[in-house]
Short mmCIF file of C-alpha atoms in Angstrom, two decimals:
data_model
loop_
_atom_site.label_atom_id
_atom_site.label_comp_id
_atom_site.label_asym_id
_atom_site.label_seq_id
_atom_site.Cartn_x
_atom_site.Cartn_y
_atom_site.Cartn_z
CA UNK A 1 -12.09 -7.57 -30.57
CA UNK A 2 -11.22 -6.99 -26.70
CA UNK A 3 -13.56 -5.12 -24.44
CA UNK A 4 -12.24 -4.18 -21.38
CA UNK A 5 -13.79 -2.68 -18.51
CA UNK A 6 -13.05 -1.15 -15.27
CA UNK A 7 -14.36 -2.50 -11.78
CA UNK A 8 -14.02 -2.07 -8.21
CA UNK A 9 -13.77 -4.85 -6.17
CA UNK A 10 -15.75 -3.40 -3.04
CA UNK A 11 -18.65 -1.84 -4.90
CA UNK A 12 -18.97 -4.06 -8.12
CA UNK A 13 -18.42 -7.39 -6.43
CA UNK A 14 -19.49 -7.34 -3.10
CA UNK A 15 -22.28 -9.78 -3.23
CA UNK A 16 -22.65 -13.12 -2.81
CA UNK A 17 -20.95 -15.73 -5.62
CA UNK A 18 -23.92 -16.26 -7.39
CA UNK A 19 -24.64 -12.27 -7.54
CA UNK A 20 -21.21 -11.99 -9.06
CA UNK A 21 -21.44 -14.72 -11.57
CA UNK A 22 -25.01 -12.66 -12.77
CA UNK A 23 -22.78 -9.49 -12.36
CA UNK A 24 -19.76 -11.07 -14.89
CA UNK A 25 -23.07 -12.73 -17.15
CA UNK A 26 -24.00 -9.20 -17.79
CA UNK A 27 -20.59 -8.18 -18.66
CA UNK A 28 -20.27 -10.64 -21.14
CA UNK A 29 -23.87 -9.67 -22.43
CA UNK A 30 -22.32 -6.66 -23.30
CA UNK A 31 -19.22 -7.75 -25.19
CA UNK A 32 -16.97 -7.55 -22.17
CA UNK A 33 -14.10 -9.99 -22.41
CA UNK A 34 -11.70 -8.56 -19.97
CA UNK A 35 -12.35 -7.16 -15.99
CA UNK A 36 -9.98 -4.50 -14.99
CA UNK A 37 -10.21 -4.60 -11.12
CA UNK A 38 -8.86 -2.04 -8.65
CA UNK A 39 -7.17 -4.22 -6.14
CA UNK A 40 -4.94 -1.30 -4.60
CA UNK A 41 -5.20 2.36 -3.12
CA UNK A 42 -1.76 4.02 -1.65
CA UNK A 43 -2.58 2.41 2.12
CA UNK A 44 -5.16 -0.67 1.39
CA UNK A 45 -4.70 -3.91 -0.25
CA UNK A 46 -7.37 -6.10 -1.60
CA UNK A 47 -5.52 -8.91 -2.40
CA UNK A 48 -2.69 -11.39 -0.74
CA UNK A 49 0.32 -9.85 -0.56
CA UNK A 50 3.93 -9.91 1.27
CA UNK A 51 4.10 -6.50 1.06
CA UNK A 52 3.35 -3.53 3.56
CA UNK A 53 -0.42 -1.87 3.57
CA UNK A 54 -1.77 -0.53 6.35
CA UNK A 55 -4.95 -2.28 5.60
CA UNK A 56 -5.35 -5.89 3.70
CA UNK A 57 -7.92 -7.61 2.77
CA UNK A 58 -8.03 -10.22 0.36
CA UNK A 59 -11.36 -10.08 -1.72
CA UNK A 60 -9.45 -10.53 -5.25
CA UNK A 61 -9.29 -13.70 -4.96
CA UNK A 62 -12.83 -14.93 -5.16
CA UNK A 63 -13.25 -12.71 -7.99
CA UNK A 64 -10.43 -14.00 -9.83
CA UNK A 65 -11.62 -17.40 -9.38
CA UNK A 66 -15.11 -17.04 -10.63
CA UNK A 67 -14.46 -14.69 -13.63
CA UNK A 68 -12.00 -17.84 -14.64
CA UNK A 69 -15.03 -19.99 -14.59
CA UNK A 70 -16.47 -17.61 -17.08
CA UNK A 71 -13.59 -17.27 -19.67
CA UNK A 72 -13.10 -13.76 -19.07
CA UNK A 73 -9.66 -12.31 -18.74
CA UNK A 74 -8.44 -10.19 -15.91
CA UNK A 75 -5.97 -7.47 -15.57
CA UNK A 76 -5.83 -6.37 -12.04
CA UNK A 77 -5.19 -2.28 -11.75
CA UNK A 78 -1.62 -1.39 -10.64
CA UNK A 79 -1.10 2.66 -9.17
CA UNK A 80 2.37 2.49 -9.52
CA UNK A 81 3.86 6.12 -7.91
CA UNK A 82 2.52 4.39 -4.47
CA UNK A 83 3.53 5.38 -1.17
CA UNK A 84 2.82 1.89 -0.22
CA UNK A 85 4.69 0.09 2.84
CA UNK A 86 7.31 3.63 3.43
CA UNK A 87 7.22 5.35 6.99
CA UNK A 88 5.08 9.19 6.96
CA UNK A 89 8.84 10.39 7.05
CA UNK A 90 9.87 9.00 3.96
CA UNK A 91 6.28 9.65 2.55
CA UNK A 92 7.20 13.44 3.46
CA UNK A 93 10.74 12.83 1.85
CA UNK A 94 10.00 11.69 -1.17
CA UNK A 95 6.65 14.40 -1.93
CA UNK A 96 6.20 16.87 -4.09
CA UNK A 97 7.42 20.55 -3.06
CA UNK A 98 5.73 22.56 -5.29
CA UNK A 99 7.03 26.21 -3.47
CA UNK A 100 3.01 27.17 -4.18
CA UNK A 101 1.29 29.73 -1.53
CA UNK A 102 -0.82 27.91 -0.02
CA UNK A 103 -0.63 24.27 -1.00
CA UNK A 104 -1.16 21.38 1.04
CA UNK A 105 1.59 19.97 3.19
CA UNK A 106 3.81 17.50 1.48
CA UNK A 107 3.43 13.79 1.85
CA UNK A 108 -0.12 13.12 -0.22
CA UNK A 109 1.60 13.02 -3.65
CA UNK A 110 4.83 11.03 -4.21
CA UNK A 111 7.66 12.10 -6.66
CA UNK A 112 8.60 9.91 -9.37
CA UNK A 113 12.00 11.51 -9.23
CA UNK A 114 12.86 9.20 -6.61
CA UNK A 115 14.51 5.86 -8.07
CA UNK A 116 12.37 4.34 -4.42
CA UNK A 117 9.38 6.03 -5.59
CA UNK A 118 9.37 3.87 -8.78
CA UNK A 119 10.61 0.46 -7.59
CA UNK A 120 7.02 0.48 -5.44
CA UNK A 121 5.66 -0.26 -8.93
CA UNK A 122 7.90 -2.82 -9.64
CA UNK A 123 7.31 -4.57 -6.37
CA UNK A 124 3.70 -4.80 -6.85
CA UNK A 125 4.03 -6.27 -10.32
CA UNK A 126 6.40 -8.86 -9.10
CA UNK A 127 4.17 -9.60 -5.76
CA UNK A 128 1.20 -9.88 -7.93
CA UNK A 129 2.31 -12.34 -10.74
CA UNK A 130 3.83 -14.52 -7.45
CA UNK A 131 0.41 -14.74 -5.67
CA UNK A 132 -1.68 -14.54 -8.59
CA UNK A 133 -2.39 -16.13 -12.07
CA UNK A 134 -3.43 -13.39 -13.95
CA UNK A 135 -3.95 -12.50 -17.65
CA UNK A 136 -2.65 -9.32 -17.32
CA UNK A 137 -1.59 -6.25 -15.75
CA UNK A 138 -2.92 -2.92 -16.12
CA UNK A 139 -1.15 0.59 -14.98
CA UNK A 140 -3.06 3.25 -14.02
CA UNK A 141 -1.31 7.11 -13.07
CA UNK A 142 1.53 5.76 -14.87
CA UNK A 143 2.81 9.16 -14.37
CA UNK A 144 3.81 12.45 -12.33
CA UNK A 145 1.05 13.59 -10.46
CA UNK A 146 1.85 17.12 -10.41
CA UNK A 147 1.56 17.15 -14.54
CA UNK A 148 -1.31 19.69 -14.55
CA UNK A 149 0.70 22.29 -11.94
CA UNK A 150 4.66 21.67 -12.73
CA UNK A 151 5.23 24.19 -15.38
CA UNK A 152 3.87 26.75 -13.32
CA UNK A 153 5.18 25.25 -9.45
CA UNK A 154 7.70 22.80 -10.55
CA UNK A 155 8.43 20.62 -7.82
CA UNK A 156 11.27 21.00 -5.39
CA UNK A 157 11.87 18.18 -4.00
CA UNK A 158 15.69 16.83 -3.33
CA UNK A 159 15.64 13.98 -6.14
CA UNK A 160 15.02 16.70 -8.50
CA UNK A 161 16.82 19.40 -7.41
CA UNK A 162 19.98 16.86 -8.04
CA UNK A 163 19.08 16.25 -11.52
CA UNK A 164 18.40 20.20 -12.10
CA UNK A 165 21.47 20.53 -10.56
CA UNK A 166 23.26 17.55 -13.39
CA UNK A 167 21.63 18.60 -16.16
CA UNK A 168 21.11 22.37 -15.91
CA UNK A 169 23.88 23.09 -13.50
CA UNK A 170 21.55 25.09 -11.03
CA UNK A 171 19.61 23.72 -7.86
CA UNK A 172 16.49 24.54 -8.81
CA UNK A 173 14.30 26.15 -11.39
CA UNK A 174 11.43 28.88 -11.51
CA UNK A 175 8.48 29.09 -13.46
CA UNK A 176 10.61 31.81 -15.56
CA UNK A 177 13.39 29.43 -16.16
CA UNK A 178 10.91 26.93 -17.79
CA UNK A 179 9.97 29.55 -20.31
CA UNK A 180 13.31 29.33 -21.79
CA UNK A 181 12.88 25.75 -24.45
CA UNK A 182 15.93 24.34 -23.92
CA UNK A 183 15.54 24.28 -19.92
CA UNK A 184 11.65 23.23 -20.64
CA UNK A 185 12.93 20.52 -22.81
CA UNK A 186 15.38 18.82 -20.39
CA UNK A 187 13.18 19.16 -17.62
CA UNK A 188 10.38 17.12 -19.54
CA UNK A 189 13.11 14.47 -21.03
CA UNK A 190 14.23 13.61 -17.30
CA UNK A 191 10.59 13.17 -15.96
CA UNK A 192 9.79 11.42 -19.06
CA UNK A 193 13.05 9.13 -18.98
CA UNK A 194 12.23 8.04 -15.56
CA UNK A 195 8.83 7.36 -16.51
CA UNK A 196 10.07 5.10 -19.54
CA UNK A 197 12.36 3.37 -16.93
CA UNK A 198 9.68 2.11 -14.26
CA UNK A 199 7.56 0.89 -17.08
CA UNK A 200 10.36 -0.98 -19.27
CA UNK A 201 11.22 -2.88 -15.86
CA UNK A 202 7.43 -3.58 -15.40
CA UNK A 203 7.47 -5.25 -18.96
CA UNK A 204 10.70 -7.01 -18.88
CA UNK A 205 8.87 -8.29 -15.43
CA UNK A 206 5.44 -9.90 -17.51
CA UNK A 207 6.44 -10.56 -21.20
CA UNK A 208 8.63 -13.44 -20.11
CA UNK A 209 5.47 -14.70 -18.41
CA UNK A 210 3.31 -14.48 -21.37
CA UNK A 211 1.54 -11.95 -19.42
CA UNK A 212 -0.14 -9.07 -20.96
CA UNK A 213 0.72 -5.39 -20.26
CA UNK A 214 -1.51 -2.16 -20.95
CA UNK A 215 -1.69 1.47 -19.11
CA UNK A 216 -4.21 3.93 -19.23
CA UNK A 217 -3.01 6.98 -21.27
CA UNK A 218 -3.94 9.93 -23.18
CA UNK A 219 -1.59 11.56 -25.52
CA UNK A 220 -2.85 15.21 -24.77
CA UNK A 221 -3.05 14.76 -20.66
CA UNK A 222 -4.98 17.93 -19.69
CA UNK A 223 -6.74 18.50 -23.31
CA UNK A 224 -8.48 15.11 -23.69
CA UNK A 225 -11.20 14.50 -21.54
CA UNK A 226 -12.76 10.93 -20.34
CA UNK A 227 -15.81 10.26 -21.78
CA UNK A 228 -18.66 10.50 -19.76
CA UNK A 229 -20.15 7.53 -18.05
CA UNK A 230 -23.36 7.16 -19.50
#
């Protein structure tokens, strides 16, 4: 049986080699067979990459290279909906615009709407497995990030107020309108369809590669709680 466990390159590893080697040794005390490391955040990088952070530093590596001297697998931690390498006006462009009283200026969530929005996902994949041998990949927020808020603000945005406007024939919709199921239904097929899109490309990017792919997902998002840490 796998074991797989999540890491952060900065805090777990930031040692010297021989503190991570004892750090990876405990891991595999424990059963652990496969390191799932964040190597990303929307503006940093901490890996080699060709792509555009506003922030890299490459501390992946080493940690790569000595958990392969230990057997154990490793999966590095892809945040697909990234607003990696885009200017703050197409960060603003591509946001969430909830309508909400109050909320916080657009550009710190992106939209998934946007066919740009998901090809940053793609792009890391594919600039990964060319710098990298890795096991694996992992996806993380493999999702849109207003899930918890968009039945009750649905977002506004101009990539989806096209497809409101192709598939319900109106340029928008209101917290009333998604009351009504059939409107509810087709507005959670779209956001689900481009979901399903951006991950088939991912896979169709690693299974050729004998690569392995797995996401972090709940099938109840806001009823299923993480487990506690203990």
């Amino acid at each position: 049986m796998d074991i797989a466990c999540w890491c952060h390159l900065e805090r777990d590893f930031k040692g010297s080699d021989e503190e991570t080697r004892q750090r990876m040794d405990q891991a595999m005390e424990g059963g652990i067979n496969i390191l799932l490391p964040f190597i990303h955040s929307r503006g940093n990088a901490r890996y080699r990459t060709r792509l555009k952070y506003e922030s890299v530093q490459d501390t992946f590596s080493r940690v790569l290279a000595l958990a392969k001297e230990r057997g154990i697998e490793v999966h590095p931690v892809v945040l697909p909906i990234s607003a990696m390498g885009i200017s703050d006006q197409e960060k603003v462009r591509r946001s969430y615009f909830p309508g909400k009283p109050g909320t916080k200026p657009p550009g710190r969530q992106m939209c998934a709407s946007w066919k740009e929005t998901r090809d940053t996902g793609v792009l890391i994949v594919s600039d990964i497995m060319e710098n990298y041998d890795v096991d694996g990949i992992h996806l993380d927020g493999v999702r849109y990030h207003d899930t918890g808020e968009s039945l009750e603000h649905p977002c506004q945005c101009e990539a989806c107020r096209q497809k409101y406007m192709e598939l319900l024939g109106m340029d928008t919709v209101s917290p009333e309108d998604l009351k009504v199921p059939g409107i509810l239904h087709k507005f959670i097929q779209f956001r689900e369809d481009n979901i399903h899109e951006m991950v088939l490309r991912i896979r169709d990017l690693v299974k050729p590669k004998g690569i392995k792919l797995s996401m972090a997902s709940r099938a109840h998002y806001l009823g299923t709680p993480l487990p506690l840490s203990p």
